[in-house]
Amino acid sequence: MIPAVLPTYARAPLHFVKGEGSWLIEADGRRFLDMGAGIAVNALGHAHPDLVAALTEQANKVWHLSNLYEIPQQEELAARLVEATFADTVFFTNSGTEACELAVKMARKYWYEKGQPQKIEIITFDGAFHGRSSAAIAAAPTEKMVKGFGPLLPGFKPMKWGDWDAVEAAVGEATCAIMIEPVQGEGGIRPIADADLKRLRQICDDKGCLLILDEVQCGMARTGRLFAHEFAGIIPDIMMSAKGIGGGFPLGAVLATEEAASGMTAGTHGSTYGGNPLGCAVGIAVMKHLADPAFLSEVARKGGLLRQKLEGLVAAHPDVFEGVRGLGLMIGLKCKVANVDLVKAGYAAEIITVPGGDNVVRLLPPLNITDEDIAEAVERLDAAATALSAK
Ligand SMILES: *Cc1c(COP(=O)(O)O)cnc(C)c1O
């Protein structure tokens, strides 16, 4: 008999009943160190007092307002994002995949309004992940994600990640945009080199197409910069955000320059829940922490600390690990054993990690994790790796 919940997830037999900072408490009382943070969502950990206060305060005022009316929390959060980034304007969604939908629509509409309606093709990359909507699976069409769901939305051209010469050659009359994650998340924590991201920006400028960055996972301070593309010193035309932006409340956003957004006039896009007062109130509280330069430099320092300890772990377990990669607190442990086996051994050692592509185990802890918890995490990973080697 089919379970009451549609069985599309392979769930671990863990039942968490409470969260405290970087810790999750199981129903049986065990305390798990959360190095996954809901896949980079709980940017400030669990039950952060400022986020709890922002949510409850707003809950006592008004939960939902239609976008037929003004929503001051939305205006404030947008102003904060505009202030802190390249963007001139922001649209709020409830998730990353909805941000992908709008990014695609915005880019195509831009060229349509410029009198170039033939520019509809979006270049994307293998190993990418942009969500599960029809546009997002067409953008990153792995067999698992697209088989049986046809027809695929046309107008996407997936290319080999890393072959930037081929990308340059492929950009033509029909190219609308290049869409890429500055650090692939699901693909296994694969950062694009700064010089290569600069080159993609240059290709877009030279040949006349837009650059769309998907910073759903790598953005919102995850790498030690508010957004990962800042390392390369470039700006996108359109950028997707979600995950950490709501600190655990469902929230996403599309950020854009005034020029790139110029086709999106009244009535061309909308959302019932997008930018609701609850989500935006929490988003403001999140931004107050994450956009603070002192907070960002702490993320960078802690990322360095974790990285250094992990290099030691890898050296101590050459039969389990191949190497460490990533930026800030977005780290991948490339494994020699099956990554899912390490994640399982981690559960036994009461630490939560997340598998990723390319046989990587992802570490995406709360950005405010303490130094003590970083040390504890590496000890628990050491216990997990030791248990695996003994097998
Ligand atoms: C998670 C993710 C998405 C999709 O976000 P949802 O909120 O799950 O729809 C899109 N892009 C990237 C890079 C992601 O990591």
Short mmCIF file of C-alpha atoms and ligand atoms in Angstrom, two decimals:
data_model
loop_
_atom_site.label_atom_id
_atom_site.label_comp_id
_atom_site.label_asym_id
_atom_site.label_seq_id
_atom_site.Cartn_x
_atom_site.Cartn_y
_atom_site.Cartn_z
CA MET A 1 0.00 0.00 0.00
CA ILE A 2 1.32 3.46 -0.83
CA PRO A 3 2.30 5.48 2.26
CA ALA A 4 0.08 8.41 3.14
CA VAL A 5 3.03 10.66 2.28
CA LEU A 6 3.95 10.26 -1.41
CA PRO A 7 7.14 8.17 -1.25
CA THR A 8 9.47 10.42 -3.28
CA TYR A 9 12.07 10.74 -0.52
CA ALA A 10 14.59 8.18 0.76
CA ARG A 11 14.44 9.20 4.41
CA ALA A 12 16.90 8.27 7.15
CA PRO A 13 15.21 6.69 10.19
CA LEU A 14 15.77 9.78 12.32
CA HIS A 15 13.07 11.75 14.07
CA PHE A 16 14.21 15.10 15.37
CA VAL A 17 11.92 16.82 17.84
CA LYS A 18 13.89 19.93 18.70
CA GLY A 19 16.73 22.12 17.46
CA GLU A 20 19.15 24.24 19.49
CA GLY A 21 21.81 26.20 17.60
CA SER A 22 23.94 23.66 15.74
CA TRP A 23 22.28 20.69 17.46
CA LEU A 24 19.26 18.53 16.69
CA ILE A 25 17.68 16.38 19.39
CA GLU A 26 16.28 12.98 18.44
CA ALA A 27 13.06 11.66 19.96
CA ASP A 28 15.15 9.13 21.91
CA GLY A 29 17.21 11.94 23.46
CA ARG A 30 20.39 11.62 21.37
CA ARG A 31 22.00 14.96 20.43
CA PHE A 32 23.17 15.18 16.81
CA LEU A 33 25.64 17.81 15.64
CA ASP A 34 23.99 19.34 12.58
CA MET A 35 26.59 19.87 9.85
CA GLY A 36 23.88 19.88 7.18
CA ALA A 37 21.63 22.70 8.42
CA GLY A 38 18.72 21.43 6.32
CA ILE A 39 21.01 21.61 3.25
CA ALA A 40 22.34 25.13 3.86
CA VAL A 41 18.96 26.48 5.01
CA ASN A 42 19.32 27.02 8.76
CA ALA A 43 21.95 29.74 8.26
CA LEU A 44 21.74 30.84 11.91
CA GLY A 45 21.12 27.38 13.34
CA HIS A 46 17.96 26.22 15.04
CA ALA A 47 15.70 28.40 17.19
CA HIS A 48 17.87 31.51 16.94
CA PRO A 49 16.27 33.98 19.40
CA ASP A 50 16.24 36.88 16.90
CA LEU A 51 14.49 34.77 14.27
CA VAL A 52 12.01 33.36 16.78
CA ALA A 53 11.26 36.91 17.95
CA ALA A 54 10.84 38.25 14.41
CA LEU A 55 8.49 35.40 13.49
CA THR A 56 6.33 35.50 16.63
CA GLU A 57 6.12 39.28 16.61
CA GLN A 58 4.91 39.27 13.02
CA ALA A 59 2.60 36.29 13.69
CA ASN A 60 0.79 38.38 16.25
CA LYS A 61 0.25 41.18 13.71
CA VAL A 62 -0.60 39.76 10.29
CA TRP A 63 0.46 36.48 8.57
CA HIS A 64 -0.65 36.87 5.03
CA LEU A 65 -1.41 39.80 2.79
CA SER A 66 -2.06 39.59 -0.89
CA ASN A 67 0.42 41.29 -3.18
CA LEU A 68 -2.58 43.40 -4.20
CA TYR A 69 -1.52 45.54 -1.23
CA GLU A 70 1.67 47.11 0.06
CA ILE A 71 3.81 44.86 2.25
CA PRO A 72 6.31 46.98 4.21
CA GLN A 73 8.36 43.96 5.39
CA GLN A 74 8.87 43.05 1.74
CA GLU A 75 10.00 46.57 0.91
CA GLU A 76 12.46 46.62 3.79
CA LEU A 77 13.98 43.25 2.93
CA ALA A 78 14.27 44.22 -0.74
CA ALA A 79 15.94 47.51 0.23
CA ARG A 80 18.45 45.63 2.40
CA LEU A 81 19.26 43.19 -0.42
CA VAL A 82 19.62 46.02 -2.95
CA GLU A 83 21.86 47.92 -0.52
CA ALA A 84 24.13 44.90 0.02
CA THR A 85 24.41 43.62 -3.57
CA PHE A 86 24.70 44.46 -7.29
CA ALA A 87 20.91 44.34 -7.59
CA ASP A 88 18.52 47.22 -8.24
CA THR A 89 15.36 45.23 -7.69
CA VAL A 90 14.10 42.03 -6.02
CA PHE A 91 11.15 39.65 -6.49
CA PHE A 92 10.32 37.29 -3.61
CA THR A 93 9.41 33.64 -4.07
CA ASN A 94 8.91 30.76 -1.63
CA SER A 95 11.66 28.49 -2.95
CA GLY A 96 14.68 28.11 -5.16
CA THR A 97 12.88 26.45 -8.02
CA GLU A 98 10.40 29.34 -8.21
CA ALA A 99 13.36 31.70 -8.36
CA CYS A 100 14.68 29.63 -11.29
CA GLU A 101 11.31 29.97 -13.05
CA LEU A 102 11.39 33.74 -12.81
CA ALA A 103 15.07 34.00 -13.75
CA VAL A 104 14.31 32.12 -16.98
CA LYS A 105 11.18 34.16 -17.70
CA MET A 106 12.92 37.46 -16.95
CA ALA A 107 15.86 36.70 -19.25
CA ARG A 108 13.64 35.68 -22.16
CA LYS A 109 11.32 38.64 -21.66
CA TYR A 110 14.30 40.99 -21.67
CA TRP A 111 15.33 40.01 -25.19
CA TYR A 112 11.73 39.88 -26.37
CA GLU A 113 11.23 43.49 -25.34
CA LYS A 114 14.55 44.41 -26.99
CA GLY A 115 13.13 43.19 -30.31
CA GLN A 116 15.21 39.99 -30.29
CA PRO A 117 12.59 37.30 -29.61
CA GLN A 118 14.84 34.64 -31.17
CA LYS A 119 17.09 34.82 -28.09
CA ILE A 120 15.50 32.09 -25.96
CA GLU A 121 18.24 29.54 -25.40
CA ILE A 122 19.84 29.25 -21.98
CA ILE A 123 23.22 27.56 -21.63
CA THR A 124 23.52 25.40 -18.49
CA PHE A 125 26.01 22.83 -17.15
CA ASP A 126 26.36 19.22 -16.14
CA GLY A 127 26.42 18.68 -12.39
CA ALA A 128 24.12 21.69 -11.96
CA PHE A 129 20.94 21.70 -9.91
CA HIS A 130 18.32 24.41 -10.23
CA GLY A 131 15.23 22.79 -8.68
CA ARG A 132 12.38 20.52 -9.77
CA SER A 133 9.98 22.69 -11.76
CA SER A 134 9.66 22.00 -15.49
CA ALA A 135 12.10 24.79 -16.31
CA ALA A 136 14.57 23.73 -13.61
CA ILE A 137 14.69 20.08 -14.70
CA ALA A 138 15.09 21.14 -18.33
CA ALA A 139 18.02 23.31 -17.20
CA ALA A 140 19.74 20.39 -15.42
CA PRO A 141 18.34 17.32 -17.16
CA THR A 142 19.80 14.31 -15.36
CA GLU A 143 18.15 11.00 -16.20
CA LYS A 144 16.75 10.64 -12.68
CA MET A 145 15.10 14.05 -12.84
CA VAL A 146 13.63 14.04 -16.35
CA LYS A 147 12.88 10.43 -17.35
CA GLY A 148 9.15 10.00 -17.91
CA PHE A 149 8.37 13.67 -17.34
CA GLY A 150 8.52 14.77 -20.96
CA PRO A 151 8.12 16.79 -22.99
CA LEU A 152 11.01 18.77 -21.55
CA LEU A 153 10.65 22.53 -21.68
CA PRO A 154 12.64 23.57 -24.76
CA GLY A 155 15.26 26.29 -24.94
CA PHE A 156 18.02 24.91 -22.71
CA LYS A 157 21.46 23.84 -23.84
CA PRO A 158 23.29 21.82 -21.16
CA MET A 159 27.04 21.87 -21.72
CA LYS A 160 30.11 20.32 -20.15
CA TRP A 161 31.15 22.18 -17.00
CA GLY A 162 34.74 23.38 -17.39
CA ASP A 163 34.89 23.50 -21.19
CA TRP A 164 34.60 27.27 -21.38
CA ASP A 165 36.02 27.36 -24.92
CA ALA A 166 33.06 25.29 -26.06
CA VAL A 167 30.72 27.67 -24.22
CA GLU A 168 32.26 30.65 -25.97
CA ALA A 169 31.84 28.94 -29.32
CA ALA A 170 28.23 27.95 -28.53
CA VAL A 171 26.96 31.43 -27.66
CA GLY A 172 25.14 32.67 -30.73
CA GLU A 173 22.14 34.50 -32.16
CA ALA A 174 19.65 32.39 -30.17
CA THR A 175 21.50 32.54 -26.85
CA CYS A 176 19.52 34.32 -24.16
CA ALA A 177 21.66 33.66 -21.09
CA ILE A 178 24.30 31.53 -19.41
CA MET A 179 23.06 30.09 -16.10
CA ILE A 180 25.54 28.72 -13.56
CA GLU A 181 26.11 28.12 -9.84
CA PRO A 182 29.33 29.86 -8.70
CA VAL A 183 29.77 26.82 -6.45
CA GLN A 184 27.83 23.73 -7.48
CA GLY A 185 26.06 22.33 -4.44
CA GLU A 186 24.20 19.14 -5.37
CA GLY A 187 26.94 18.50 -7.95
CA GLY A 188 29.44 17.98 -5.11
CA ILE A 189 30.79 21.38 -3.96
CA ARG A 190 32.47 22.33 -7.22
CA PRO A 191 33.55 26.01 -7.32
CA ILE A 192 34.20 27.71 -10.63
CA ALA A 193 37.58 29.48 -10.65
CA ASP A 194 37.35 33.28 -10.36
CA ALA A 195 39.10 33.70 -13.72
CA ASP A 196 36.58 31.38 -15.39
CA LEU A 197 33.57 33.20 -13.94
CA LYS A 198 35.14 36.45 -15.18
CA ARG A 199 35.52 34.88 -18.59
CA LEU A 200 31.83 33.86 -18.68
CA ARG A 201 30.90 37.46 -17.78
CA GLN A 202 33.10 38.69 -20.63
CA ILE A 203 31.56 36.23 -23.09
CA CYS A 204 28.10 37.50 -22.11
CA ASP A 205 29.17 41.11 -22.56
CA ASP A 206 30.95 40.52 -25.86
CA LYS A 207 28.27 38.39 -27.47
CA GLY A 208 25.15 39.93 -25.97
CA CYS A 209 23.58 37.51 -23.54
CA LEU A 210 22.70 37.67 -19.85
CA LEU A 211 24.53 36.04 -16.96
CA ILE A 212 22.22 34.29 -14.49
CA LEU A 213 23.82 33.06 -11.28
CA ASP A 214 22.16 30.43 -9.11
CA GLU A 215 23.28 31.29 -5.58
CA VAL A 216 20.47 29.35 -3.90
CA GLN A 217 22.96 27.16 -2.03
CA CYS A 218 26.25 29.07 -2.18
CA GLY A 219 24.80 32.51 -1.44
CA MET A 220 23.74 34.24 1.77
CA ALA A 221 27.16 34.27 3.46
CA ARG A 222 27.77 30.52 2.98
CA THR A 223 31.20 31.08 1.40
CA GLY A 224 32.28 33.95 3.65
CA ARG A 225 31.02 36.55 1.20
CA LEU A 226 27.35 37.54 1.12
CA PHE A 227 27.27 36.06 -2.40
CA ALA A 228 29.91 33.76 -3.86
CA HIS A 229 30.35 35.69 -7.14
CA GLU A 230 31.88 38.57 -5.17
CA PHE A 231 35.18 36.63 -5.05
CA ALA A 232 35.50 36.99 -8.83
CA GLY A 233 34.74 40.72 -8.74
CA ILE A 234 31.97 40.39 -11.31
CA ILE A 235 28.25 41.06 -11.19
CA PRO A 236 25.49 38.98 -12.74
CA ASP A 237 22.45 40.37 -14.54
CA ILE A 238 20.06 38.11 -12.66
CA MET A 239 20.63 36.05 -9.52
CA MET A 240 18.57 33.39 -7.75
CA SER A 241 18.59 33.10 -3.98
CA ALA A 242 16.69 30.88 -1.50
CA LYS A 243 17.75 28.36 1.21
CA GLY A 244 19.71 30.48 3.75
CA ILE A 245 17.82 33.68 2.94
CA GLY A 246 14.89 32.66 5.17
CA GLY A 247 16.98 30.93 7.85
CA GLY A 248 14.49 28.04 7.78
CA PHE A 249 11.34 29.91 6.78
CA PRO A 250 10.39 29.19 3.14
CA LEU A 251 11.71 32.19 1.20
CA GLY A 252 13.44 32.75 -2.10
CA ALA A 253 14.29 35.72 -4.27
CA VAL A 254 15.34 36.84 -7.71
CA LEU A 255 17.73 39.80 -7.68
CA ALA A 256 18.36 41.73 -10.87
CA THR A 257 19.78 44.88 -12.36
CA GLU A 258 17.28 47.48 -13.51
CA GLU A 259 18.24 46.75 -17.11
CA ALA A 260 17.80 42.95 -16.89
CA ALA A 261 14.47 43.40 -15.10
CA SER A 262 13.15 45.92 -17.60
CA GLY A 263 10.74 43.49 -19.28
CA MET A 264 8.96 42.57 -16.04
CA THR A 265 6.18 45.12 -15.88
CA ALA A 266 2.94 45.05 -13.88
CA GLY A 267 0.97 41.87 -14.45
CA THR A 268 3.81 39.86 -16.04
CA HIS A 269 4.62 37.78 -12.93
CA GLY A 270 3.30 37.18 -9.44
CA SER A 271 2.93 34.83 -6.51
CA THR A 272 0.23 34.32 -3.88
CA TYR A 273 2.62 33.71 -0.99
CA GLY A 274 5.85 35.19 -2.35
CA GLY A 275 7.06 37.98 -0.09
CA ASN A 276 4.51 37.35 2.64
CA PRO A 277 4.94 39.32 5.88
CA LEU A 278 6.06 36.31 7.97
CA GLY A 279 8.80 35.25 5.57
CA CYS A 280 10.04 38.78 5.01
CA ALA A 281 10.08 39.59 8.75
CA VAL A 282 12.33 36.56 9.29
CA GLY A 283 14.38 37.45 6.20
CA ILE A 284 15.07 40.92 7.62
CA ALA A 285 16.31 39.35 10.88
CA VAL A 286 18.53 36.98 8.88
CA MET A 287 19.96 39.83 6.77
CA LYS A 288 20.79 41.88 9.88
CA HIS A 289 23.25 39.14 10.84
CA LEU A 290 24.51 37.88 7.47
CA ALA A 291 25.18 41.23 5.80
CA ASP A 292 27.33 42.38 8.73
CA PRO A 293 31.01 42.44 7.61
CA ALA A 294 32.07 41.14 11.04
CA PHE A 295 29.75 38.14 10.65
CA LEU A 296 31.10 37.46 7.16
CA SER A 297 34.70 37.52 8.29
CA GLU A 298 33.80 35.10 11.10
CA VAL A 299 32.31 32.71 8.52
CA ALA A 300 35.55 32.94 6.53
CA ARG A 301 37.65 32.34 9.66
CA LYS A 302 35.54 29.39 10.79
CA GLY A 303 35.62 27.97 7.27
CA GLY A 304 39.42 28.13 7.41
CA LEU A 305 39.46 26.45 10.81
CA LEU A 306 37.16 23.63 9.69
CA ARG A 307 39.11 23.22 6.47
CA GLN A 308 42.42 22.94 8.32
CA LYS A 309 41.06 20.30 10.70
CA LEU A 310 39.54 18.38 7.80
CA GLU A 311 42.89 18.29 5.98
CA GLY A 312 44.19 16.48 9.07
CA LEU A 313 41.22 14.11 9.02
CA VAL A 314 41.77 13.29 5.36
CA ALA A 315 45.48 12.65 5.99
CA ALA A 316 44.59 10.34 8.89
CA HIS A 317 42.13 8.29 6.81
CA PRO A 318 43.60 7.92 3.32
CA ASP A 319 41.48 4.79 2.80
CA VAL A 320 38.25 6.77 3.38
CA PHE A 321 38.92 10.24 1.93
CA GLU A 322 40.43 11.57 -1.24
CA GLY A 323 40.44 15.29 -0.40
CA VAL A 324 38.66 18.43 0.81
CA ARG A 325 37.27 21.24 -1.35
CA GLY A 326 34.97 24.22 -1.13
CA LEU A 327 34.76 27.78 0.16
CA GLY A 328 33.95 29.13 3.61
CA LEU A 329 31.42 26.90 5.35
CA MET A 330 30.49 25.12 2.12
CA ILE A 331 32.83 22.17 2.18
CA GLY A 332 32.97 18.88 0.32
CA LEU A 333 34.79 15.75 1.49
CA LYS A 334 35.59 13.74 -1.62
CA CYS A 335 35.35 10.10 -0.55
CA LYS A 336 36.96 6.83 -1.58
CA VAL A 337 34.29 4.82 0.23
CA ALA A 338 30.68 5.34 -0.91
CA ASN A 339 29.62 8.79 0.33
CA VAL A 340 26.29 7.45 1.59
CA ASP A 341 28.16 4.95 3.78
CA LEU A 342 30.07 7.78 5.44
CA VAL A 343 26.83 9.72 5.98
CA LYS A 344 25.33 6.61 7.64
CA ALA A 345 28.43 6.07 9.78
CA GLY A 346 28.02 9.73 10.74
CA TYR A 347 24.49 9.06 12.01
CA ALA A 348 25.91 6.33 14.26
CA ALA A 349 28.46 8.89 15.54
CA GLU A 350 25.61 11.42 16.00
CA ILE A 351 26.65 13.88 13.33
CA ILE A 352 24.56 14.99 10.35
CA THR A 353 26.16 15.45 6.93
CA VAL A 354 24.69 15.51 3.42
CA PRO A 355 25.69 13.41 0.41
CA GLY A 356 26.35 15.23 -2.88
CA GLY A 357 27.32 14.40 -6.46
CA ASP A 358 30.79 13.14 -7.43
CA ASN A 359 30.88 10.90 -4.31
CA VAL A 360 31.20 13.90 -2.01
CA VAL A 361 29.92 14.35 1.55
CA ARG A 362 28.81 17.95 2.10
CA LEU A 363 29.39 19.94 5.27
CA LEU A 364 27.04 22.94 5.38
CA PRO A 365 26.80 23.83 9.07
CA PRO A 366 24.98 26.77 10.59
CA LEU A 367 27.09 29.85 9.78
CA ASN A 368 27.23 30.79 13.48
CA ILE A 369 28.61 27.40 14.56
CA THR A 370 31.08 27.74 17.44
CA ASP A 371 34.76 26.79 17.30
CA GLU A 372 34.08 24.09 19.92
CA ASP A 373 31.37 22.56 17.74
CA ILE A 374 33.70 22.64 14.73
CA ALA A 375 36.28 20.67 16.74
CA GLU A 376 33.54 18.29 17.93
CA ALA A 377 32.34 17.78 14.34
CA VAL A 378 35.79 16.72 13.18
CA GLU A 379 36.08 14.31 16.13
CA ARG A 380 32.74 12.74 15.25
CA LEU A 381 33.73 12.49 11.57
CA ASP A 382 36.95 10.83 12.73
CA ALA A 383 34.90 8.29 14.70
CA ALA A 384 32.71 7.67 11.64
CA ALA A 385 35.73 7.21 9.37
CA THR A 386 37.41 4.90 11.91
CA ALA A 387 34.26 2.76 12.10
CA LEU A 388 34.19 2.52 8.28
CA SER A 389 37.88 1.55 8.04
CA ALA A 390 37.33 -1.20 10.62
CA LYS A 391 34.71 -2.81 8.39
C1 LIG B 1 18.18 23.73 -3.50
C2 LIG B 1 18.56 24.38 -4.77
C3 LIG B 1 17.59 24.82 -5.68
C4 LIG B 1 16.12 24.54 -5.51
O1 LIG B 1 15.61 25.13 -4.36
P1 LIG B 1 14.18 24.61 -3.78
O2 LIG B 1 13.91 25.58 -2.67
O3 LIG B 1 14.41 23.21 -3.31
O4 LIG B 1 13.20 24.69 -4.87
C5 LIG B 1 18.02 25.50 -6.81
N1 LIG B 1 19.31 25.74 -7.03
C6 LIG B 1 20.28 25.33 -6.17
C7 LIG B 1 21.71 25.66 -6.46
C8 LIG B 1 19.93 24.63 -5.01
O5 LIG B 1 20.89 24.21 -4.18
#
